[in-house]
Tab-separated table of C-alpha atoms in Angstrom:
chain	number	residue	atom	x	y	z
A	101	PRO	CA	0.913	16.342	-3.807
A	102	ALA	CA	-2.544	17.837	-4.037
A	103	THR	CA	-2.126	21.200	-2.377
A	104	ALA	CA	-3.592	24.554	-3.378
A	105	ARG	CA	-0.981	26.482	-5.345
A	106	GLY	CA	-2.860	29.378	-6.796
A	107	GLY	CA	-3.536	31.399	-3.679
A	108	ALA	CA	-6.278	31.393	-1.052
A	109	GLN	CA	-9.957	31.247	-1.915
A	110	GLU	CA	-12.916	32.105	0.232
A	111	ASP	CA	-14.951	28.993	-0.597
A	112	TYR	CA	-13.302	25.663	-1.125
A	113	GLN	CA	-14.363	23.844	-4.265
A	114	PRO	CA	-13.050	20.380	-5.035
A	115	GLY	CA	-10.649	20.365	-7.902
A	116	GLU	CA	-9.477	23.978	-7.685
A	117	ALA	CA	-6.234	22.999	-6.007
A	118	GLY	CA	-3.352	21.404	-7.790
A	119	VAL	CA	-4.464	21.647	-11.454
A	120	ASP	CA	-1.949	23.140	-13.836
A	121	LYS	CA	-3.699	25.938	-15.644
A	122	ASP	CA	-1.501	28.551	-17.296
A	123	GLY	CA	1.496	27.337	-15.383
A	124	GLY	CA	-0.234	27.292	-12.017
A	125	ALA	CA	1.217	23.975	-10.908
A	126	LYS	CA	4.794	23.569	-9.819
A	127	GLU	CA	6.859	21.650	-12.363
A	128	GLY	CA	8.135	18.242	-11.282
A	129	LYS	CA	11.877	17.766	-10.865
A	130	GLY	CA	12.176	14.011	-10.369
A	131	THR	CA	13.564	11.547	-12.903
A	132	TRP	CA	12.112	8.164	-13.847
A	133	ARG	CA	14.451	6.678	-11.252
A	134	HIS	CA	12.830	8.817	-8.561
A	135	ALA	CA	9.435	7.633	-9.811
A	136	ALA	CA	10.633	4.028	-9.557
A	137	PHE	CA	11.830	4.667	-5.978
A	138	HIS	CA	8.472	6.166	-5.002
A	139	VAL	CA	6.383	3.450	-6.685
A	140	ALA	CA	8.501	0.624	-5.287
A	141	THR	CA	8.403	2.172	-1.809
A	142	THR	CA	4.635	2.618	-2.007
A	143	ILE	CA	3.817	-0.908	-3.176
A	144	ALA	CA	6.605	-3.257	-2.097
A	145	THR	CA	6.477	-2.881	1.662
A	146	PRO	CA	7.237	-5.641	4.179
A	147	ALA	CA	3.538	-5.457	5.061
A	148	ALA	CA	2.792	-6.335	1.425
A	149	TYR	CA	5.410	-9.080	1.143
A	150	ALA	CA	4.864	-10.673	4.523
A	151	PRO	CA	1.267	-11.973	4.174
A	152	LEU	CA	1.622	-13.372	0.635
A	153	PRO	CA	2.672	-16.912	1.682
A	154	PHE	CA	-0.293	-16.952	4.087
A	155	ALA	CA	-2.592	-15.841	1.246
A	156	LEU	CA	-1.330	-18.714	-0.904
A	157	ALA	CA	-1.879	-21.094	2.020
A	158	SER	CA	-5.486	-19.868	2.258
A	159	LEU	CA	-6.129	-20.453	-1.453
A	160	GLY	CA	-3.950	-23.474	-2.234
A	161	TRP	CA	-1.303	-23.783	-4.943
A	162	PRO	CA	-3.367	-23.592	-8.183
A	163	LEU	CA	-5.777	-20.813	-7.206
A	164	GLY	CA	-3.179	-18.918	-5.173
A	165	VAL	CA	-0.625	-18.791	-7.982
A	166	CYS	CA	-3.335	-17.811	-10.476
A	167	CYS	CA	-4.578	-14.937	-8.286
A	168	LEU	CA	-1.042	-13.672	-7.659
A	169	VAL	CA	-0.129	-13.637	-11.356
A	170	ILE	CA	-3.412	-11.988	-12.387
A	171	GLY	CA	-3.051	-9.376	-9.632
A	172	THR	CA	0.443	-8.530	-10.855
A	173	LEU	CA	-0.538	-8.151	-14.515
A	174	VAL	CA	-3.738	-6.191	-13.885
A	175	THR	CA	-2.170	-3.673	-11.498
A	176	TRP	CA	0.817	-3.123	-13.790
A	177	CYS	CA	-1.505	-2.417	-16.728
A	178	SER	CA	-3.743	-0.263	-14.517
A	179	SER	CA	-0.746	1.782	-13.369
A	180	LEU	CA	0.291	2.426	-16.975
A	181	ALA	CA	-3.306	3.380	-17.812
A	182	VAL	CA	-3.444	5.918	-14.972
A	183	ALA	CA	-0.061	7.339	-16.018
A	184	SER	CA	-1.335	7.752	-19.605
A	185	LEU	CA	-4.201	9.965	-18.349
A	186	TRP	CA	-1.853	12.527	-16.747
A	187	GLN	CA	-2.708	15.170	-19.394
A	188	TRP	CA	-5.630	13.455	-21.093
A	189	ASN	CA	-7.566	16.745	-21.588
A	190	GLY	CA	-4.594	19.089	-21.912
A	191	GLU	CA	-4.302	19.836	-18.191
A	192	LYS	CA	-1.963	18.318	-15.632
A	193	HIS	CA	-3.788	16.640	-12.768
A	194	THR	CA	-1.568	16.475	-9.714
A	195	SER	CA	-3.690	14.138	-7.611
A	196	TYR	CA	-5.842	11.067	-8.136
A	197	ARG	CA	-8.877	13.024	-6.928
A	198	LEU	CA	-8.436	15.777	-9.496
A	199	LEU	CA	-7.828	13.286	-12.280
A	200	ALA	CA	-11.044	11.450	-11.381
A	201	GLN	CA	-12.971	14.730	-11.241
A	202	SER	CA	-11.750	15.749	-14.696
A	203	ILE	CA	-12.996	12.437	-16.140
A	204	PHE	CA	-16.145	11.646	-14.130
A	205	GLY	CA	-17.156	15.016	-12.706
A	206	PRO	CA	-17.644	15.887	-9.004
A	207	TRP	CA	-18.662	12.367	-7.988
A	208	GLY	CA	-15.286	11.117	-9.237
A	209	TYR	CA	-13.508	13.512	-6.886
A	210	TRP	CA	-15.459	12.369	-3.840
A	211	TYR	CA	-15.299	8.695	-4.867
A	212	VAL	CA	-11.502	8.799	-4.960
A	213	SER	CA	-11.308	10.984	-1.852
A	214	PHE	CA	-13.253	8.429	0.173
A	215	PHE	CA	-11.452	5.309	-1.015
A	216	GLN	CA	-8.050	7.003	-0.975
A	217	GLN	CA	-8.535	7.950	2.662
A	218	VAL	CA	-9.675	4.401	3.491
A	219	ALA	CA	-6.638	2.966	1.691
A	220	SER	CA	-4.207	5.444	3.220
A	221	VAL	CA	-5.458	5.135	6.786
A	222	GLY	CA	-5.912	1.358	6.598
A	223	ASN	CA	-2.483	0.894	5.041
A	224	ASN	CA	-0.781	2.994	7.689
A	225	ILE	CA	-2.513	1.157	10.528
A	226	ALA	CA	-1.373	-2.166	9.056
A	227	ILE	CA	2.225	-1.140	8.416
A	228	GLN	CA	2.535	0.549	11.814
A	229	ILE	CA	1.556	-2.783	13.395
A	230	ALA	CA	4.152	-4.486	11.174
A	231	ALA	CA	6.840	-1.966	12.137
A	232	GLY	CA	6.027	-2.413	15.823
A	233	SER	CA	6.210	-6.194	15.441
A	234	SER	CA	9.613	-5.981	13.752
A	235	LEU	CA	10.981	-3.600	16.395
A	236	LYS	CA	9.737	-5.933	19.105
A	237	ALA	CA	11.401	-8.910	17.398
A	238	VAL	CA	14.755	-7.081	17.363
A	239	TYR	CA	14.302	-6.114	21.017
A	240	LYS	CA	13.503	-9.695	22.037
A	241	HIS	CA	16.639	-10.934	20.278
A	242	TYR	CA	18.905	-8.739	22.385
A	243	TYR	CA	16.858	-8.765	25.595
A	244	ALA	CA	15.394	-12.262	25.610
A	245	ALA	CA	15.435	-12.453	29.418
A	246	ASP	CA	13.622	-9.123	29.806
A	247	HIS	CA	10.114	-10.618	29.677
A	248	GLY	CA	7.297	-8.106	29.319
A	249	ALA	CA	9.351	-4.966	29.987
A	250	MET	CA	8.410	-3.537	26.586
A	251	THR	CA	5.299	-4.650	24.745
A	252	LEU	CA	4.213	-4.338	21.129
A	253	GLN	CA	2.316	-1.181	22.055
A	254	HIS	CA	5.520	0.550	23.209
A	255	PHE	CA	7.155	-0.066	19.848
A	256	ILE	CA	4.077	1.074	17.935
A	257	LEU	CA	4.231	4.323	19.927
A	258	LEU	CA	7.956	4.799	19.234
A	259	PHE	CA	7.403	4.297	15.523
A	260	GLY	CA	4.544	6.808	15.617
A	261	MET	CA	6.864	9.418	17.131
A	262	LEU	CA	9.377	8.883	14.316
A	263	GLU	CA	6.657	9.307	11.689
A	264	LEU	CA	5.404	12.493	13.343
A	265	PHE	CA	8.892	13.955	12.966
A	266	LEU	CA	9.090	12.983	9.264
A	267	SER	CA	5.577	14.342	8.697
A	268	GLN	CA	6.950	17.860	9.014
A	269	LEU	CA	8.665	17.489	5.609
A	270	PRO	CA	6.576	19.422	3.048
A	271	ASP	CA	5.904	16.972	0.194
A	272	ILE	CA	6.665	13.645	-1.486
A	273	HIS	CA	9.621	14.999	-3.465
A	274	SER	CA	11.312	16.077	-0.234
A	275	LEU	CA	11.249	12.388	0.733
A	276	ARG	CA	13.127	11.230	-2.386
A	277	TRP	CA	16.325	10.293	-0.540
A	278	VAL	CA	14.345	8.649	2.230
A	279	ASN	CA	12.535	6.609	-0.404
A	280	ALA	CA	15.771	5.731	-2.218
A	281	THR	CA	17.026	4.306	1.080
A	282	CYS	CA	13.707	2.530	1.531
A	283	THR	CA	13.933	0.977	-1.931
A	284	ALA	CA	17.370	-0.391	-1.032
A	285	SER	CA	15.822	-1.711	2.190
A	286	THR	CA	13.064	-3.356	0.143
A	287	ILE	CA	15.693	-5.301	-1.777
A	288	GLY	CA	17.493	-6.098	1.478
A	289	PHE	CA	14.300	-7.253	3.180
A	290	ALA	CA	13.171	-9.390	0.266
A	291	GLY	CA	16.597	-10.956	-0.232
A	292	THR	CA	17.083	-11.696	3.461
A	293	ALA	CA	13.545	-12.994	4.001
A	294	ILE	CA	13.733	-15.218	0.914
A	295	GLY	CA	17.148	-16.565	1.891
A	296	VAL	CA	16.151	-17.358	5.479
A	297	THR	CA	12.835	-18.855	4.336
A	298	ILE	CA	14.568	-21.261	1.950
A	299	TYR	CA	17.196	-22.072	4.606
A	300	ASP	CA	14.497	-22.858	7.179
A	301	GLY	CA	12.553	-24.820	4.581
A	302	TYR	CA	15.449	-27.205	4.063
A	303	ARG	CA	15.999	-27.594	7.817
A	304	ILE	CA	12.385	-28.566	8.503
A	305	ASP	CA	11.314	-32.190	8.238
A	306	ARG	CA	9.406	-32.035	4.950
A	307	ASN	CA	7.139	-34.860	6.074
A	308	ASP	CA	5.676	-32.490	8.686
A	309	VAL	CA	4.739	-29.835	6.114
A	310	GLY	CA	1.235	-30.048	4.637
A	311	TYR	CA	-0.447	-27.982	1.947
A	312	SER	CA	-4.114	-28.876	2.414
A	313	LEU	CA	-6.576	-26.111	3.290
A	314	GLN	CA	-7.286	-25.995	7.023
A	315	GLY	CA	-10.576	-25.776	8.943
A	316	SER	CA	-14.243	-26.339	8.228
A	317	THR	CA	-15.811	-25.610	4.865
A	318	ALA	CA	-16.973	-22.187	6.079
A	319	THR	CA	-13.515	-21.394	7.457
A	320	LYS	CA	-11.871	-22.367	4.172
A	321	VAL	CA	-14.275	-20.196	2.176
A	322	PHE	CA	-13.904	-17.109	4.370
A	323	ARG	CA	-10.123	-17.500	4.584
A	324	GLY	CA	-10.109	-17.636	0.794
A	325	PHE	CA	-12.112	-14.397	0.642
A	326	ASN	CA	-9.693	-12.858	3.138
A	327	ALA	CA	-6.736	-13.911	0.982
A	328	LEU	CA	-8.166	-12.039	-2.016
A	329	GLY	CA	-8.082	-8.829	0.024
A	330	THR	CA	-4.522	-9.597	1.097
A	331	ILE	CA	-3.356	-9.947	-2.512
A	332	ALA	CA	-5.151	-6.710	-3.465
A	333	PHE	CA	-3.387	-4.970	-0.567
A	334	SER	CA	-0.020	-6.288	-1.726
A	335	PHE	CA	-0.378	-4.428	-5.034
A	336	GLY	CA	-1.961	-1.328	-3.537
A	337	ASP	CA	-0.863	2.037	-4.928
A	338	ALA	CA	-3.442	4.775	-4.556
A	339	MET	CA	-0.900	7.565	-5.152
A	340	LEU	CA	0.248	7.343	-8.777
A	341	PRO	CA	-0.849	10.826	-9.966
A	342	GLU	CA	0.628	12.348	-6.798
A	343	ILE	CA	3.920	10.616	-7.593
A	344	GLN	CA	3.707	11.604	-11.267
A	345	SER	CA	3.318	15.263	-10.275
A	346	THR	CA	6.885	15.151	-8.891
A	347	VAL	CA	8.369	13.845	-12.172
A	348	ARG	CA	9.908	16.099	-14.827
A	349	GLU	CA	8.712	16.195	-18.434
A	350	PRO	CA	8.037	14.079	-20.365
A	351	ALA	CA	6.194	12.944	-17.247
A	352	THR	CA	4.184	10.186	-18.923
A	353	THR	CA	7.213	8.525	-20.522
A	354	ASN	CA	9.231	8.847	-17.324
A	355	MET	CA	6.351	7.372	-15.359
A	356	TYR	CA	6.062	4.414	-17.732
A	357	LYS	CA	9.756	3.669	-17.182
A	358	GLY	CA	9.505	4.191	-13.431
A	359	VAL	CA	6.429	1.979	-13.031
A	360	SER	CA	7.869	-0.803	-15.195
A	361	THR	CA	11.194	-0.721	-13.332
A	362	ALA	CA	9.409	-0.889	-9.985
A	363	TYR	CA	7.220	-3.773	-11.153
A	364	THR	CA	10.258	-5.720	-12.343
A	365	LEU	CA	11.588	-5.585	-8.785
A	366	ILE	CA	8.148	-6.392	-7.388
A	367	VAL	CA	7.534	-9.426	-9.615
A	368	VAL	CA	10.896	-11.038	-8.871
A	369	SER	CA	10.695	-10.477	-5.122
A	370	TYR	CA	6.927	-10.985	-4.556
A	371	TRP	CA	6.640	-14.231	-6.431
A	372	THR	CA	9.842	-15.672	-4.994
A	373	LEU	CA	8.919	-14.909	-1.370
A	374	ALA	CA	5.293	-16.010	-1.806
A	375	PHE	CA	6.222	-19.338	-3.382
A	376	SER	CA	9.211	-20.076	-1.135
A	377	GLY	CA	7.277	-19.128	2.020
A	378	TYR	CA	4.366	-21.410	1.202
A	379	TRP	CA	6.753	-24.191	0.136
A	380	ALA	CA	8.782	-23.908	3.349
A	381	PHE	CA	5.980	-23.796	5.918
A	382	GLY	CA	2.907	-25.017	4.063
A	383	SER	CA	-0.512	-24.347	5.558
A	384	GLY	CA	1.121	-23.530	8.920
A	385	VAL	CA	2.759	-20.330	7.660
A	386	GLN	CA	2.019	-17.225	9.777
A	387	PRO	CA	0.285	-14.083	8.412
A	388	TYR	CA	3.551	-12.151	8.989
A	389	ILE	CA	6.201	-14.385	7.373
A	390	LEU	CA	8.988	-13.231	9.702
A	391	SER	CA	7.071	-14.794	12.610
A	392	SER	CA	7.538	-18.213	10.965
A	393	LEU	CA	11.323	-17.908	10.700
A	394	THR	CA	13.570	-19.461	13.357
A	395	VAL	CA	17.258	-19.411	12.358
A	396	PRO	CA	19.748	-17.916	11.792
A	397	ARG	CA	18.766	-15.302	14.340
A	398	TRP	CA	21.140	-12.609	13.062
A	399	ALA	CA	19.579	-12.792	9.596
A	400	ILE	CA	16.073	-12.539	11.044
A	401	VAL	CA	17.147	-9.440	12.992
A	402	MET	CA	18.528	-7.968	9.758
A	403	ALA	CA	15.259	-8.650	7.922
A	404	ASN	CA	13.286	-6.932	10.686
A	405	ILE	CA	15.559	-3.880	10.573
A	406	PHE	CA	15.141	-3.663	6.788
A	407	ALA	CA	11.376	-3.907	7.342
A	408	VAL	CA	11.291	-0.950	9.746
A	409	VAL	CA	13.414	1.246	7.458
A	410	GLN	CA	11.242	0.482	4.436
A	411	ILE	CA	7.968	1.009	6.281
A	412	THR	CA	9.220	4.401	7.461
A	413	GLY	CA	9.149	5.761	3.895
A	414	CYS	CA	5.966	3.997	2.817
A	415	PHE	CA	4.056	5.416	5.773
A	416	GLN	CA	4.980	8.946	4.700
A	417	ILE	CA	3.732	8.511	1.144
A	418	TYR	CA	0.384	7.196	2.346
A	419	CYS	CA	-0.252	9.889	4.918
A	420	ARG	CA	0.144	12.625	2.288
A	421	PRO	CA	-3.443	12.488	0.887
A	422	THR	CA	-4.802	13.160	4.370
A	423	TYR	CA	-2.314	15.967	4.933
A	424	ALA	CA	-3.212	17.448	1.531
A	425	HIS	CA	-6.877	17.469	2.588
A	426	PHE	CA	-6.026	19.729	5.539
A	427	GLU	CA	-3.549	21.865	3.577
A	428	GLU	CA	-6.126	22.662	0.900
A	429	ARG	CA	-8.591	23.901	3.492
A	430	ILE	CA	-6.003	25.908	5.387
A	431	GLN	CA	-4.989	27.722	2.199
A	432	ALA	CA	-8.603	28.114	1.063
A	433	LYS	CA	-9.464	29.832	4.354
A	434	ASN	CA	-6.443	32.141	4.132
A	435	MET	CA	-4.757	30.594	7.170
A	436	ALA	CA	-1.342	30.129	5.560
A	437	TYR	CA	0.326	32.196	8.308
A	438	ARG	CA	2.113	30.047	10.847
A	439	ALA	CA	1.829	27.136	8.448
A	440	TRP	CA	4.335	25.129	10.472
A	441	LEU	CA	2.074	25.328	13.535
A	442	TRP	CA	-1.015	24.196	11.636
A	443	ARG	CA	1.022	21.387	10.118
A	444	LEU	CA	2.227	20.254	13.522
A	445	MET	CA	-1.355	20.262	14.811
A	446	TYR	CA	-2.989	18.184	12.080
A	447	THR	CA	-0.059	15.779	11.714
A	448	SER	CA	-0.095	15.236	15.480
A	449	ALA	CA	-3.839	14.518	15.430
A	450	TYR	CA	-3.405	12.084	12.521
A	451	MET	CA	-0.492	10.229	14.107
A	452	ALA	CA	-2.265	10.000	17.470
A	453	THR	CA	-5.321	8.430	15.809
A	454	ILE	CA	-3.358	5.908	13.717
A	455	THR	CA	-1.146	4.953	16.656
A	456	LEU	CA	-4.102	4.485	18.995
A	457	VAL	CA	-5.969	2.173	16.603
A	458	ALA	CA	-2.820	0.172	15.770
A	459	ALA	CA	-1.983	-0.280	19.453
A	460	ALA	CA	-5.547	-1.147	20.483
A	461	MET	CA	-6.212	-3.701	17.708
A	462	PRO	CA	-2.849	-5.068	16.497
A	463	PHE	CA	-4.438	-7.589	14.120
A	464	PHE	CA	-2.027	-7.203	11.215
A	465	GLY	CA	-3.545	-9.731	8.806
A	466	ASP	CA	-7.083	-8.438	9.312
A	467	PHE	CA	-6.218	-4.804	8.567
A	468	VAL	CA	-4.225	-5.862	5.503
A	469	SER	CA	-7.251	-7.676	4.087
A	470	VAL	CA	-9.889	-5.047	4.851
A	471	CYS	CA	-7.648	-2.286	3.485
A	472	GLY	CA	-7.060	-4.265	0.295
A	473	ALA	CA	-10.762	-4.997	-0.131
A	474	VAL	CA	-12.266	-1.597	0.675
A	475	GLY	CA	-9.408	0.752	-0.219
A	476	PHE	CA	-7.104	-0.608	-2.895
A	477	THR	CA	-9.472	-2.767	-4.960
A	478	PRO	CA	-11.672	0.189	-6.050
A	479	LEU	CA	-8.676	2.466	-6.694
A	480	ASP	CA	-6.182	0.081	-8.284
A	481	PHE	CA	-8.374	-2.394	-10.156
A	482	VAL	CA	-11.835	-0.923	-10.809
A	483	LEU	CA	-11.404	2.834	-11.311
A	484	PRO	CA	-8.409	2.735	-13.729
A	485	ALA	CA	-10.343	0.484	-16.125
A	486	LEU	CA	-13.428	2.724	-16.007
A	487	ALA	CA	-11.366	5.926	-16.302
A	488	PHE	CA	-9.507	4.584	-19.330
A	489	LEU	CA	-12.840	3.826	-21.021
A	490	LYS	CA	-14.456	7.130	-20.065
A	491	ALA	CA	-11.471	9.210	-21.192
A	492	GLY	CA	-11.628	7.608	-24.644
A	493	LYS	CA	-7.993	6.486	-24.643
A	494	LEU	CA	-8.807	3.520	-26.875
A	495	PRO	CA	-7.027	2.189	-29.998
A	496	LYS	CA	-8.345	3.352	-33.371
A	497	ASN	CA	-8.403	-0.174	-34.806
A	498	LEU	CA	-11.996	-1.403	-34.404
A	499	GLY	CA	-11.135	-4.983	-33.447
A	500	LEU	CA	-8.491	-3.932	-30.939
A	501	ARG	CA	-10.829	-1.243	-29.625
A	502	ARG	CA	-13.545	-3.815	-28.871
A	503	THR	CA	-11.015	-6.122	-27.212
A	504	VAL	CA	-9.723	-3.359	-24.926
A	505	LYS	CA	-13.299	-2.349	-24.034
A	506	ALA	CA	-14.207	-5.932	-23.178
A	507	LEU	CA	-11.078	-6.374	-21.042
A	508	CYS	CA	-11.673	-3.120	-19.151
A	509	CYS	CA	-15.303	-4.026	-18.444
A	510	ALA	CA	-14.317	-7.539	-17.363
A	511	VAL	CA	-11.658	-6.198	-14.977
A	512	ALA	CA	-14.075	-3.674	-13.446
A	513	VAL	CA	-16.839	-6.262	-12.900
A	514	LEU	CA	-14.560	-9.082	-11.713
A	515	PHE	CA	-12.642	-6.990	-9.208
A	516	SER	CA	-15.780	-5.290	-7.908
A	517	ALA	CA	-17.036	-8.763	-6.998
A	518	ILE	CA	-13.654	-9.712	-5.524
A	519	GLY	CA	-13.676	-6.550	-3.405
A	520	VAL	CA	-17.079	-7.427	-1.932
A	521	LEU	CA	-16.046	-11.017	-1.150
A	522	ALA	CA	-12.730	-9.920	0.354
A	523	CYS	CA	-14.514	-7.356	2.523
A	524	ILE	CA	-16.835	-10.059	3.882
A	525	GLY	CA	-13.869	-12.278	4.740
A	526	ALA	CA	-11.927	-9.437	6.371
A	527	ILE	CA	-14.819	-8.245	8.538
A	528	ARG	CA	-15.453	-11.793	9.733
A	529	ALA	CA	-11.770	-12.159	10.677
A	530	ILE	CA	-11.790	-8.900	12.657
A	531	VAL	CA	-14.972	-9.912	14.526
A	532	LEU	CA	-13.426	-13.270	15.472
A	533	ASP	CA	-10.181	-11.657	16.649
A	534	VAL	CA	-11.985	-9.024	18.723
A	535	LYS	CA	-13.840	-11.866	20.464
A	536	THR	CA	-10.596	-13.793	21.032
A	537	TYR	CA	-8.245	-11.013	22.182
A	538	LYS	CA	-8.587	-8.021	24.484
A	539	PHE	CA	-7.860	-4.503	23.322
A	540	PHE	CA	-4.157	-3.562	23.514
A	541	HIS	CA	-3.217	-7.239	23.434
A	542	ASP	CA	0.548	-7.804	23.272
A	543	MET	CA	0.622	-9.999	20.159
């Protein structure tokens, strides 16, 4: 995590915290398995799985499958590229912001700071809505006759209280056992959701399932844009250097193994759920796949419980950049005394804000898309390609060097355009939903 480790300073300067100079940074203790747990927990959340069938339904089979495969390959390569830059100039960079500053200068620090905060906050709003929805689904299963006693907003609040408690843990490494449990829950969620989806798919009259794009031409186009943001969100990981800072040496090799292991799990589960969900329900699939499932009820309850457990760990990883922002300033202003009290104050303010927004506008699919477009696309698709070029980590062979340069430039340009289009689609969806529903609507 990006916290100041070298003592307090009178004036805060970006980049002075968290860089390993002369042994200033704390050595990582995690293994490649821990890295795999963290990466899998960060990326493969129920909020990332759940909207993929809907994204395919918005794009259709050929384009949807193509976008999903390209998204997988590009983010895997981008993750390896970021991991390779860990000590690109001889210094260890313990956060994405500091890595960007070392390569691009001060603007790189503030570029990553902005988009990382957008990604972190947007992600946590989306997954808190998802957690609340899953808790409500479990509640409705056991208290079906208790109409309206507890709404979605109650469950969003309860989840926020749990996250406030976990926010008192000091850093990502202290969450390693939480994230190991969450990785197991990821497998449980994916396996259960895939199994129930296929089961429901065979029970449905296949003549009633259609795969044509729905709505007017404008609706089809904007839903397609929205789907691009959803796919970007599903591969979002704006925390790789922060995770790598917790890994023991050789950190780069261990990170390669951890990332590749996590992506093996992600590919198998993502593609299977996306394809089976679209096959089972066609263009009528819901943005949150669990809402489309009907029987068996016990298995759906199990999938929702797995979802809540997994989201619990993911939320913690994504709130850490914001917490680090406050911690750096507290240490820089020599306010380290009563650190627990300061921590309780800023974590409480953060959780209150996230919970309020999630409860007021529980539009899960919209937040997923806008977060993917504005937060994760710049950090996970565009910046890694540019950083790899700028840092000069290119092959010595001239032909291969030109090929890598061309690919990096193509990725940066293509995904910049995709981010803009996805943002347009997401904003339109939010505007339409705000017009349709009241604030604090019990979805």
